Short mmCIF file of C-alpha atoms in Angstrom, two decimals:
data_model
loop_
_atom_site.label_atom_id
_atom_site.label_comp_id
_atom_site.label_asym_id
_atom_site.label_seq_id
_atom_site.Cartn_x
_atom_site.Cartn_y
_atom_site.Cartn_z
CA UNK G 25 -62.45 7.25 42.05
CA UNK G 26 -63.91 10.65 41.62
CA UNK G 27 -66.69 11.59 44.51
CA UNK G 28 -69.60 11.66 42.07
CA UNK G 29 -68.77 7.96 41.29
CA UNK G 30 -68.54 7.06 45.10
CA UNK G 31 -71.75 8.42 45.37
CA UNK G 32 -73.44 6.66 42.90
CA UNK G 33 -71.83 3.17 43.86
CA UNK G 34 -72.86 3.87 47.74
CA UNK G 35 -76.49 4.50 46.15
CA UNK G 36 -76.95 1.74 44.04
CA UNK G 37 -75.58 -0.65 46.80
CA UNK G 38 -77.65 0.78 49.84
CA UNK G 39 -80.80 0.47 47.14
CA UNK G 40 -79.94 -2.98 45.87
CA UNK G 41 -79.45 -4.33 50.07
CA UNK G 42 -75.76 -5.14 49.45
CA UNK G 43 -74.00 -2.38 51.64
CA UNK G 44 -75.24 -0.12 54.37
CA UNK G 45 -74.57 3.86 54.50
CA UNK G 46 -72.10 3.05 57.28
CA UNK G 47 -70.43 0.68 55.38
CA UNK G 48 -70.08 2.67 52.15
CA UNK G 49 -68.51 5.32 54.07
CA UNK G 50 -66.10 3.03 55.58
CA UNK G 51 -64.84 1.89 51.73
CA UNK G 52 -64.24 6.25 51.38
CA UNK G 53 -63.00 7.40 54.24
CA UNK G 54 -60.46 9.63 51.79
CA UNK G 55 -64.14 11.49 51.25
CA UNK G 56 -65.34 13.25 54.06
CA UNK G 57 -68.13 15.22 52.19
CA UNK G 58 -69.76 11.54 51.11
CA UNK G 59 -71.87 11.35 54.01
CA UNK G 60 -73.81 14.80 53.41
CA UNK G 61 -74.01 13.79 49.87
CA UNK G 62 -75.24 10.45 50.88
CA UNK G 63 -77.79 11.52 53.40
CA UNK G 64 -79.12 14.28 50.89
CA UNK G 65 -79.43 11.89 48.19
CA UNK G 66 -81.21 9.43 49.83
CA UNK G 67 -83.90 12.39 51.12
CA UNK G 68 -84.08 13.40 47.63
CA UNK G 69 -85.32 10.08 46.58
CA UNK G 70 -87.38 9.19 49.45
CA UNK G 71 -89.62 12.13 48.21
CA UNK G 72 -92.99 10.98 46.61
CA UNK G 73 -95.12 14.19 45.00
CA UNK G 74 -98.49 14.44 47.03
CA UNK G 75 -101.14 12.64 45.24
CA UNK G 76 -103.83 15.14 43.86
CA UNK G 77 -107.73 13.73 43.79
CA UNK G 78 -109.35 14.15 40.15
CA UNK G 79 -111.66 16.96 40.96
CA UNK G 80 -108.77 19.23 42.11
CA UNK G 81 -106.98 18.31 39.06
CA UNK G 82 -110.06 19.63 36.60
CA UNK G 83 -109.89 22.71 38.65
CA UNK G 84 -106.54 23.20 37.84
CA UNK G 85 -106.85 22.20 34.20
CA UNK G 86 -110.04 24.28 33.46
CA UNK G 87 -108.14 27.90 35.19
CA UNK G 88 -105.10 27.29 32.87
CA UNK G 89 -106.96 27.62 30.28
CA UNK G 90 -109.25 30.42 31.32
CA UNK G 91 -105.87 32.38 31.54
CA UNK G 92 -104.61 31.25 28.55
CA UNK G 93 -107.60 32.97 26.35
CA UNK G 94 -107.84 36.01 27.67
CA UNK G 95 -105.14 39.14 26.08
CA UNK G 96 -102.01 39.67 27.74
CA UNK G 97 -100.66 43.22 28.02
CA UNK G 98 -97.71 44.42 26.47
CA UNK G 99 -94.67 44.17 29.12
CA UNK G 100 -92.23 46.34 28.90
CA UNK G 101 -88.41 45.16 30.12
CA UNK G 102 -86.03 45.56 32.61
CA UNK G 103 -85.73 49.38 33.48
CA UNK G 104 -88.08 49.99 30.49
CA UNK G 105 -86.15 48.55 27.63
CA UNK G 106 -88.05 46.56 25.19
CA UNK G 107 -87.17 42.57 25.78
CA UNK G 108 -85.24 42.03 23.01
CA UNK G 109 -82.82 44.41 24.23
CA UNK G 110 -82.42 42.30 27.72
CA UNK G 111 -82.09 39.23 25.95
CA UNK G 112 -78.91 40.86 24.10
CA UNK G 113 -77.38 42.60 27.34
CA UNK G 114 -78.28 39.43 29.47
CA UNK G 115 -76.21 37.24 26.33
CA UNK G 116 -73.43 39.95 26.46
CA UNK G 117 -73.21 39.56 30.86
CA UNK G 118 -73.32 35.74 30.22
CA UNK G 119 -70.14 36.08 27.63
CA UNK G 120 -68.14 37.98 30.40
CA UNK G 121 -68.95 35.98 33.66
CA UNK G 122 -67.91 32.69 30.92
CA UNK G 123 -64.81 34.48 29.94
CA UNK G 124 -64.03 35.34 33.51
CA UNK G 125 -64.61 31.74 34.89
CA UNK G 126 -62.52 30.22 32.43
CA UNK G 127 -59.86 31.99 33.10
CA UNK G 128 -60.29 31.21 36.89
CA UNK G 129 -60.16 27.64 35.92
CA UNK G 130 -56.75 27.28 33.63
CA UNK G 131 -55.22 26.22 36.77
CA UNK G 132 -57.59 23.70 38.16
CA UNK G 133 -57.41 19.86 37.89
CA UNK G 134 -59.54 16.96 37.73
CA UNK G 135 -62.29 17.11 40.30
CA UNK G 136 -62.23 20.72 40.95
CA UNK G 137 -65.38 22.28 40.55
CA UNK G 138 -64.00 24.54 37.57
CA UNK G 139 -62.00 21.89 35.77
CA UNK G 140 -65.56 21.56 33.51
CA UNK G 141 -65.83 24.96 32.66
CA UNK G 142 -61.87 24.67 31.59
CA UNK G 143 -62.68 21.77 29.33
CA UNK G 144 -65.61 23.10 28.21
CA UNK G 145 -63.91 26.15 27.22
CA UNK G 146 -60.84 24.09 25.41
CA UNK G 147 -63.88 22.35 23.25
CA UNK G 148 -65.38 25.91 21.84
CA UNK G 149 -61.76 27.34 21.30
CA UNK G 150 -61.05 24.15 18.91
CA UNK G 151 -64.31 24.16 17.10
CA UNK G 152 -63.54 28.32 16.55
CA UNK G 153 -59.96 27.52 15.76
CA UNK G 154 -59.26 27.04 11.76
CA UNK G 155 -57.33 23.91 10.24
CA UNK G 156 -54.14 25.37 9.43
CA UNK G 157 -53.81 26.67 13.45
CA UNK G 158 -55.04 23.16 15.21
CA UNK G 159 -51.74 21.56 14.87
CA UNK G 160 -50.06 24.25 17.89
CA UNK G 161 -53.55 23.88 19.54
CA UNK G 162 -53.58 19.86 20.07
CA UNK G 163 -49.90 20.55 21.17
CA UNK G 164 -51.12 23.11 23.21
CA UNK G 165 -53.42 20.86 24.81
CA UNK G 166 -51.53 18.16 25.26
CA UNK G 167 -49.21 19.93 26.63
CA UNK G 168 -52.00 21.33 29.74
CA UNK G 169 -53.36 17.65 30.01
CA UNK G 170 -48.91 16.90 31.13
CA UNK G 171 -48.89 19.62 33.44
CA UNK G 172 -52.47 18.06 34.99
CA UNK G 173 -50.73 14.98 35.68
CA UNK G 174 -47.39 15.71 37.11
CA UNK G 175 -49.78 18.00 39.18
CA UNK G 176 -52.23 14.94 40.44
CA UNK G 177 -49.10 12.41 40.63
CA UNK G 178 -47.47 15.31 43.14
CA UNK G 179 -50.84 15.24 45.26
CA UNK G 180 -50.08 11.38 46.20
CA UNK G 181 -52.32 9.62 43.43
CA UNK G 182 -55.34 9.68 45.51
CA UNK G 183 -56.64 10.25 42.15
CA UNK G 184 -55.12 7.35 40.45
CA UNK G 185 -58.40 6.82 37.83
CA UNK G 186 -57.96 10.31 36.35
CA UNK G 187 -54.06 10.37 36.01
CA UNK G 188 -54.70 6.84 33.67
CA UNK G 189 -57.48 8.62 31.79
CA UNK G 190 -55.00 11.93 31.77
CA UNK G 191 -51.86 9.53 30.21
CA UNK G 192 -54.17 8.64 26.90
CA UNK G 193 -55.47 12.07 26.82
CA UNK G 194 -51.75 13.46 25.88
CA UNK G 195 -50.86 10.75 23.52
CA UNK G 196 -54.19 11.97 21.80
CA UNK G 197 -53.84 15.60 21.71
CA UNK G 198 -49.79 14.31 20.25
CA UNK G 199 -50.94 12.38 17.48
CA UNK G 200 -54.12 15.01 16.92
CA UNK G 201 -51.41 17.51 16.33
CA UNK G 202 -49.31 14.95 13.87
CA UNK G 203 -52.30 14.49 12.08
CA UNK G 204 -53.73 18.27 11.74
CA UNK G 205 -49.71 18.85 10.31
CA UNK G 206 -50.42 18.59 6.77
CA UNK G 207 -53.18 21.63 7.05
CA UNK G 208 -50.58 24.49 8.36
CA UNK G 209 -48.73 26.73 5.94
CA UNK G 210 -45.91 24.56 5.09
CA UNK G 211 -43.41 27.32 6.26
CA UNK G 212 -45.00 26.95 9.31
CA UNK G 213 -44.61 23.40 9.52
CA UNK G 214 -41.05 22.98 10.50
CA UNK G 215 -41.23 24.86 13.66
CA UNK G 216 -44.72 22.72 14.56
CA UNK G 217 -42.59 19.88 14.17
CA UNK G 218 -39.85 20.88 16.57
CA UNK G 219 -42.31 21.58 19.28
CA UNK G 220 -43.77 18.24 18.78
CA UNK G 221 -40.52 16.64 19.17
CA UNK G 222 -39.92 18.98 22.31
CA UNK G 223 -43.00 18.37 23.37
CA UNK G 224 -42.43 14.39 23.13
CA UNK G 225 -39.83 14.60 25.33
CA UNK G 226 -41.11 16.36 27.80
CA UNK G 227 -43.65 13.88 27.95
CA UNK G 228 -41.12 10.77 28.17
CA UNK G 229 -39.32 12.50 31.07
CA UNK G 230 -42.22 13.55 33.23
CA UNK G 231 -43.96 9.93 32.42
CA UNK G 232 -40.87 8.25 33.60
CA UNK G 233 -40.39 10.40 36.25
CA UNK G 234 -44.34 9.67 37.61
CA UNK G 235 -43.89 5.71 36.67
CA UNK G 236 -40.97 5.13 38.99
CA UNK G 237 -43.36 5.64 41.92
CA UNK G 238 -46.94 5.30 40.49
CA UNK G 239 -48.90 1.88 41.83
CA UNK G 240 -48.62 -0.99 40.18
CA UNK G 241 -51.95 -0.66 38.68
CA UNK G 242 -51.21 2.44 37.18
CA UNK G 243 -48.32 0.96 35.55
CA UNK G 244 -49.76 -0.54 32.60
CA UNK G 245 -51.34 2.55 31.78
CA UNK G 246 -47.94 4.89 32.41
CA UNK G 247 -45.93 2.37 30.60
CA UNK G 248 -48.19 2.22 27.14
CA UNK G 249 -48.37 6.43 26.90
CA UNK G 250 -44.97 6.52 27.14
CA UNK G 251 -44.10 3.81 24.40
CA UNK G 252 -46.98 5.71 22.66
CA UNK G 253 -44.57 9.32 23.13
CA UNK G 254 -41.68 7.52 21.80
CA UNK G 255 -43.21 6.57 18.71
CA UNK G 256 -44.61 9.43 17.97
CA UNK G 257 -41.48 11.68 18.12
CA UNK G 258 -40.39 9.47 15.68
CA UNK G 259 -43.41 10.18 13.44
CA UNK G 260 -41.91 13.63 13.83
CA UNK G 261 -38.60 13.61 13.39
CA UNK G 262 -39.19 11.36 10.24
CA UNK G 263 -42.07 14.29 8.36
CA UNK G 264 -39.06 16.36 9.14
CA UNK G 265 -36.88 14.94 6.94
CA UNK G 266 -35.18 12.07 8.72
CA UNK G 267 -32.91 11.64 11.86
CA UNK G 268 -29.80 14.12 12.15
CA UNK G 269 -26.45 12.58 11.26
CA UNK G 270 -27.91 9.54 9.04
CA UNK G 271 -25.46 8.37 7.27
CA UNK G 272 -25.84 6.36 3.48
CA UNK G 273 -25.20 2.51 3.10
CA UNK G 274 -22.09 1.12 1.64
CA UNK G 275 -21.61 1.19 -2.25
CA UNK G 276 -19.08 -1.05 -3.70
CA UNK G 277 -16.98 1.61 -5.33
CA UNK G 278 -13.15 0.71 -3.98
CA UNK G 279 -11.28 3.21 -1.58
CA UNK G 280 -8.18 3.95 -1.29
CA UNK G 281 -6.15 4.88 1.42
CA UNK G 282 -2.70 6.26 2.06
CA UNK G 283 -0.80 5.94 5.06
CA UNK G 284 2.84 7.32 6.31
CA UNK G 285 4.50 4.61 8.22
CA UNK G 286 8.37 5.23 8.68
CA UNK G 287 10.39 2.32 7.23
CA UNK G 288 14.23 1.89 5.71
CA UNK G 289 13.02 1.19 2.40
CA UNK G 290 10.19 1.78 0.23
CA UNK G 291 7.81 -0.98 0.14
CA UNK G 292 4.27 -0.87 -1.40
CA UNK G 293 1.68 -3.15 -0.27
CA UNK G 294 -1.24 -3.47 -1.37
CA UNK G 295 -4.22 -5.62 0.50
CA UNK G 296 -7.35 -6.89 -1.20
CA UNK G 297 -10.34 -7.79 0.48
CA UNK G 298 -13.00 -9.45 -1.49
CA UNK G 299 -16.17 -11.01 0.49
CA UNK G 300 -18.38 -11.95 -2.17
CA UNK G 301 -17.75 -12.20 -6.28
CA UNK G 302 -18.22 -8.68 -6.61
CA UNK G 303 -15.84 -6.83 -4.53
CA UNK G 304 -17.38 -4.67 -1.94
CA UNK G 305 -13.79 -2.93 -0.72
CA UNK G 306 -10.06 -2.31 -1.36
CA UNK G 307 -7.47 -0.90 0.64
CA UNK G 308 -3.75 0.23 -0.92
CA UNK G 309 -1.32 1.44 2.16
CA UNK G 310 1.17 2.73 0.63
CA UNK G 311 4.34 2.94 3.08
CA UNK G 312 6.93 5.76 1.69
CA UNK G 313 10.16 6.41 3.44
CA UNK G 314 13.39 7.82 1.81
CA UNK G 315 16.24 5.80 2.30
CA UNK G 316 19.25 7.64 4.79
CA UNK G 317 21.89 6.55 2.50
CA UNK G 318 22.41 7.50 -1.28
CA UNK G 319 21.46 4.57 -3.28
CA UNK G 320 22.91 4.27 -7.05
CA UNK G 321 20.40 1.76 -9.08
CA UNK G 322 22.06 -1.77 -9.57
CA UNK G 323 24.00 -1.67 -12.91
CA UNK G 324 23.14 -5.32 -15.27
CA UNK G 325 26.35 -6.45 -17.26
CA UNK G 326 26.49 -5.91 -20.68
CA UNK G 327 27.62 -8.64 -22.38
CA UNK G 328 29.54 -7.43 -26.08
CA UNK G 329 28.33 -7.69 -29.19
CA UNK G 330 30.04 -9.46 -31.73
CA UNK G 331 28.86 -8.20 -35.29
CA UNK G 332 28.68 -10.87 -38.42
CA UNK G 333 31.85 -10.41 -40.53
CA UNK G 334 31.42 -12.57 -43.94
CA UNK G 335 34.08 -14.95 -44.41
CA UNK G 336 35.16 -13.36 -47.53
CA UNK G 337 36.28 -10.51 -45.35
CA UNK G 338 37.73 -12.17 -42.36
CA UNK G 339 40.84 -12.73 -43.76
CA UNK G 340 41.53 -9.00 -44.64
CA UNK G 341 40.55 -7.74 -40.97
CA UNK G 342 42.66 -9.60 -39.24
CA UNK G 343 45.67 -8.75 -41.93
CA UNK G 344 44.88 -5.08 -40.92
CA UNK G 345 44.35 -5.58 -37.38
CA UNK G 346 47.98 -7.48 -37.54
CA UNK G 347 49.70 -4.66 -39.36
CA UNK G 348 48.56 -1.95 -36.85
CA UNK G 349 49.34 -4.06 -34.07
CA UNK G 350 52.96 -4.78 -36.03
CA UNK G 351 53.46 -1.25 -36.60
CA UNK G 352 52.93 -0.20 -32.61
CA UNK G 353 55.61 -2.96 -31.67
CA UNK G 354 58.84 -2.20 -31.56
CA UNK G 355 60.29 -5.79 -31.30
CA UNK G 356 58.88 -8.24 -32.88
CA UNK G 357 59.70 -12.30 -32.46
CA UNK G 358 61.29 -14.00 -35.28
CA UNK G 359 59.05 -17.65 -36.05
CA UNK G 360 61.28 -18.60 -39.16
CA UNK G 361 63.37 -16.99 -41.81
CA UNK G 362 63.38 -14.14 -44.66
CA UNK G 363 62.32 -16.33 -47.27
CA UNK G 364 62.17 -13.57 -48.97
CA UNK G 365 65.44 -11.81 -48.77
CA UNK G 366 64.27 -8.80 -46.70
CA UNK G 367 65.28 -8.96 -43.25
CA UNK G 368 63.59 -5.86 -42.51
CA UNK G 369 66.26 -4.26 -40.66
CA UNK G 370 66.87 -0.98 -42.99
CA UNK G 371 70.55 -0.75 -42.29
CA UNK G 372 70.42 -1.99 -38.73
CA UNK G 373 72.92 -4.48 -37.44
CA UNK G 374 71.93 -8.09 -39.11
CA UNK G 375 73.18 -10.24 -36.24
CA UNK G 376 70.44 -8.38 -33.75
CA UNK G 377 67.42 -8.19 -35.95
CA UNK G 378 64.98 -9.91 -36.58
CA UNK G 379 64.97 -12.23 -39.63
CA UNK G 380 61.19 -12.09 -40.74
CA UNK G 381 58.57 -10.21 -42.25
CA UNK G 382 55.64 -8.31 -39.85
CA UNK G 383 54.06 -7.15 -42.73
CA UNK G 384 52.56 -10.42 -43.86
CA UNK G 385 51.27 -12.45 -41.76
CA UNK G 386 50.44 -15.42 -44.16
CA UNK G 387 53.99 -15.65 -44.60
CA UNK G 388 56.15 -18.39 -42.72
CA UNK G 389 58.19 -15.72 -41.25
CA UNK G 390 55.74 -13.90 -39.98
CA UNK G 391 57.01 -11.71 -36.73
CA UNK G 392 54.27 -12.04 -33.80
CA UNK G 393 54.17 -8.78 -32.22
CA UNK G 394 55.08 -8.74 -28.53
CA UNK G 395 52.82 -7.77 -26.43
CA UNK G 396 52.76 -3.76 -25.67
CA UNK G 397 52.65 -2.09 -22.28
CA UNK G 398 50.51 0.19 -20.77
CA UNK G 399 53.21 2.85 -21.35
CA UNK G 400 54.11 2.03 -24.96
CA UNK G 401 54.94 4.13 -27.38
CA UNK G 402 52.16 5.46 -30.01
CA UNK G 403 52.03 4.09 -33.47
CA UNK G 404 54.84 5.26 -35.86
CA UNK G 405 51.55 5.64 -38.13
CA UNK G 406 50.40 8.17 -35.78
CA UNK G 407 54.29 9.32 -34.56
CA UNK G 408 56.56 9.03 -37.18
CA UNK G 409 60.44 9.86 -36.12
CA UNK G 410 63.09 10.41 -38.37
CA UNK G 411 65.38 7.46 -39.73
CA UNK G 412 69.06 8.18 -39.52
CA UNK G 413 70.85 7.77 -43.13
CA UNK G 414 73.72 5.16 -43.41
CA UNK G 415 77.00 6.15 -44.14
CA UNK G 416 79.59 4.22 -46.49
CA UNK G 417 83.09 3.31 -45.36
CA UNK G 418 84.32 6.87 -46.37
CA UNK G 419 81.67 8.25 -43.86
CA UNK G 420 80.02 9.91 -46.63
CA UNK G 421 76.34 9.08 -46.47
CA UNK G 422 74.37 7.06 -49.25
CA UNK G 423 71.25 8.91 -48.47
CA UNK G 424 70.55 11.83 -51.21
#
């Protein structure tokens, strides 16, 4: 409680019979100047003006106006200049002693005796200021109306009323300056931002800071400027274009991914994930490892193929397939007989050869063809060798 309102609660108790003067300075004993103030007050209203009898008071009355008719002479003003002149230099020593006693009071805090003339002076410089400039001004301000608090919270919250009223003064001058945004140049506006959002968190740090040992009847107000704060950085951050590192939802377009794991074979495996009827992801690992060996692919029999021979020409392929296989034999086995006279030795010794035919084999001495050895000799179709001539009993051979 500031001392003026002290002094008016000590007054309108003592007035009203509640309290005594002893007893309201008892309740402030944190106020030593209330008893002067007290005392003074109380002579000041004790006063009556002196009651005046109606005779005196036509006196009076009827004198004013005898001065009032008669012609005033012209006055010159101070040091001889004419008064409109002093009313200008007075105005111009009025502007100086303000400027001067507002600058004496930028550092002073709620119940100094200057801290008026500093607010006082804050109003004018915002009503001069234009629109596009009042956004750094309310940060400005709020920024002063911080440093007041931190001050009064250091001084042992003796002033406990004016830090609460000082708490919703910043969060004003914050979202003033939010507000006033959209009238600055908008190149400007990016760097007003960022010393809102510095400005915020100043704020949250020294309001924490003061909270942790502020009464508890302070805490209510400590605690809603500094949700307040929080918000409104976010206000900021957001006309800025969003938090930094936001990241976009989900689509449902698949992914894939590769990964190197070291195995003894290649294997491919491939995982689908499906949470809904649409599918929202799917992952192919795709495990790649050369094998340490050199592998040859698998080879699949192949069975032969047996091409269609008409039946009309069966007969005459195996007939040929016989004679080749009659001609690359060089002793063939007798089944019957020369029916046919021809013994098919050319000159050879009867008793040793064979007695059938291995040119035909439909006939019933047909000669099967023994079976040849991997080193048998070529075909004589292929080979032919010479055939000796016979000789007659002369020795004289029959050969021409």
């Amino acid at each position: 409680m500031t001392p003026e309102e002290a002094l008016a609660y000590c007054l309108t108790e003592i007035e009203a019979g509640r309290k005594t003067a002893a007893e309201c300075l008892a309740l402030f004993p944190d106020m030593p100047g209330l008893k002067a103030q007290l005392q003074a007050a109380q002579a000041l209203r004790a006063w009556r003006a002196p009651a005046i009898s109606p005779e005196a008071a036509r006196r009076l009355e009827a004198r004013v106006r005898q001065r009032t008719r008669a012609p005033r002479p012209n006055r010159a003003g101070l040091f001889g200049l004419p008064l409109k002149w002093v009313v200008a230099l007075a105005t111009l020593i009025f502007f100086f002693i303000s400027a001067g006693a507002v600058t004496a009071s930028a550092d002073s805090l709620p119940g100094d005796a200057l801290y008026p003339v500093k607010r006082t002076g804050e109003s004018v410089q915002l009503l001069l200021t234009p629109a596009s400039n009042k956004a750094a001004l309310h940060t400005l301000f709020a920024e002063r109306r911080l440093n007041e608090l931190a001050a009064l919270a250091e001084r042992g919250f003796a002033n406990s009323e004016a830090i609460a009223v000082l708490a919703a003064e910043i969060t004003a001058e914050t979202g003033a300056a939010l507000d006033a945004l959209q009238f600055a140049p908008k190149d400007s506006q990016p760097a007003l931002i960022q010393n809102i959002v510095t400005e915020t968190q100043q704020q949250q740090a020294i309001l924490e800071q003061v909270k942790a040992t502020a009464p508890s009847h302070l805490q209510v107000e400590l605690d809603r400027a500094l949700q307040e704060s929080i918000q409104q950085a976010t206000a900021a951050i957001q006309k800025d274009g969003g938090f930094p590192g936001e990241t976009a939802s989900p689509t449902s377009t698949p992914t894939l991914t590769l990964t190197a794991v070291e195995a003894t074979t290649t294997s491919v495996t491939t995982e689908a994930a499906q949470t809904s009827s649409n599918p929202t992801a799917t992952t192919i690992a795709i495990v790649l490892q050369p094998p340490t060996g050199t592998l040859a692919p698998p080879q699949q029999p192949t069975e032969p193929q047996q091409a269609h021979t008409p039946p009309g020409q069966a007969r005459k392929i195996e007939t040929t397939s016989a004679q080749q296989a009659g001609a690359s034999t060089p002793a063939p086995t007798s089944h019957n007989g020369n029916a046919d006279g021809n013994n098919g030795n050319n000159g050879a010794n009867p008793a040793t050869a064979p007695n059938c035919n291995a040119n035909n084999p439909n006939s019933p001495n047909y000669c099967t063809p023994a079976p040849s050895s991997a080193t048998a000799t070529p075909p004589a179709e292929s080979n032919p060798a010479p055939t000796a001539c016979p000789t007659n009993a002369s020795g004289k051979p029959k050969c021409k």
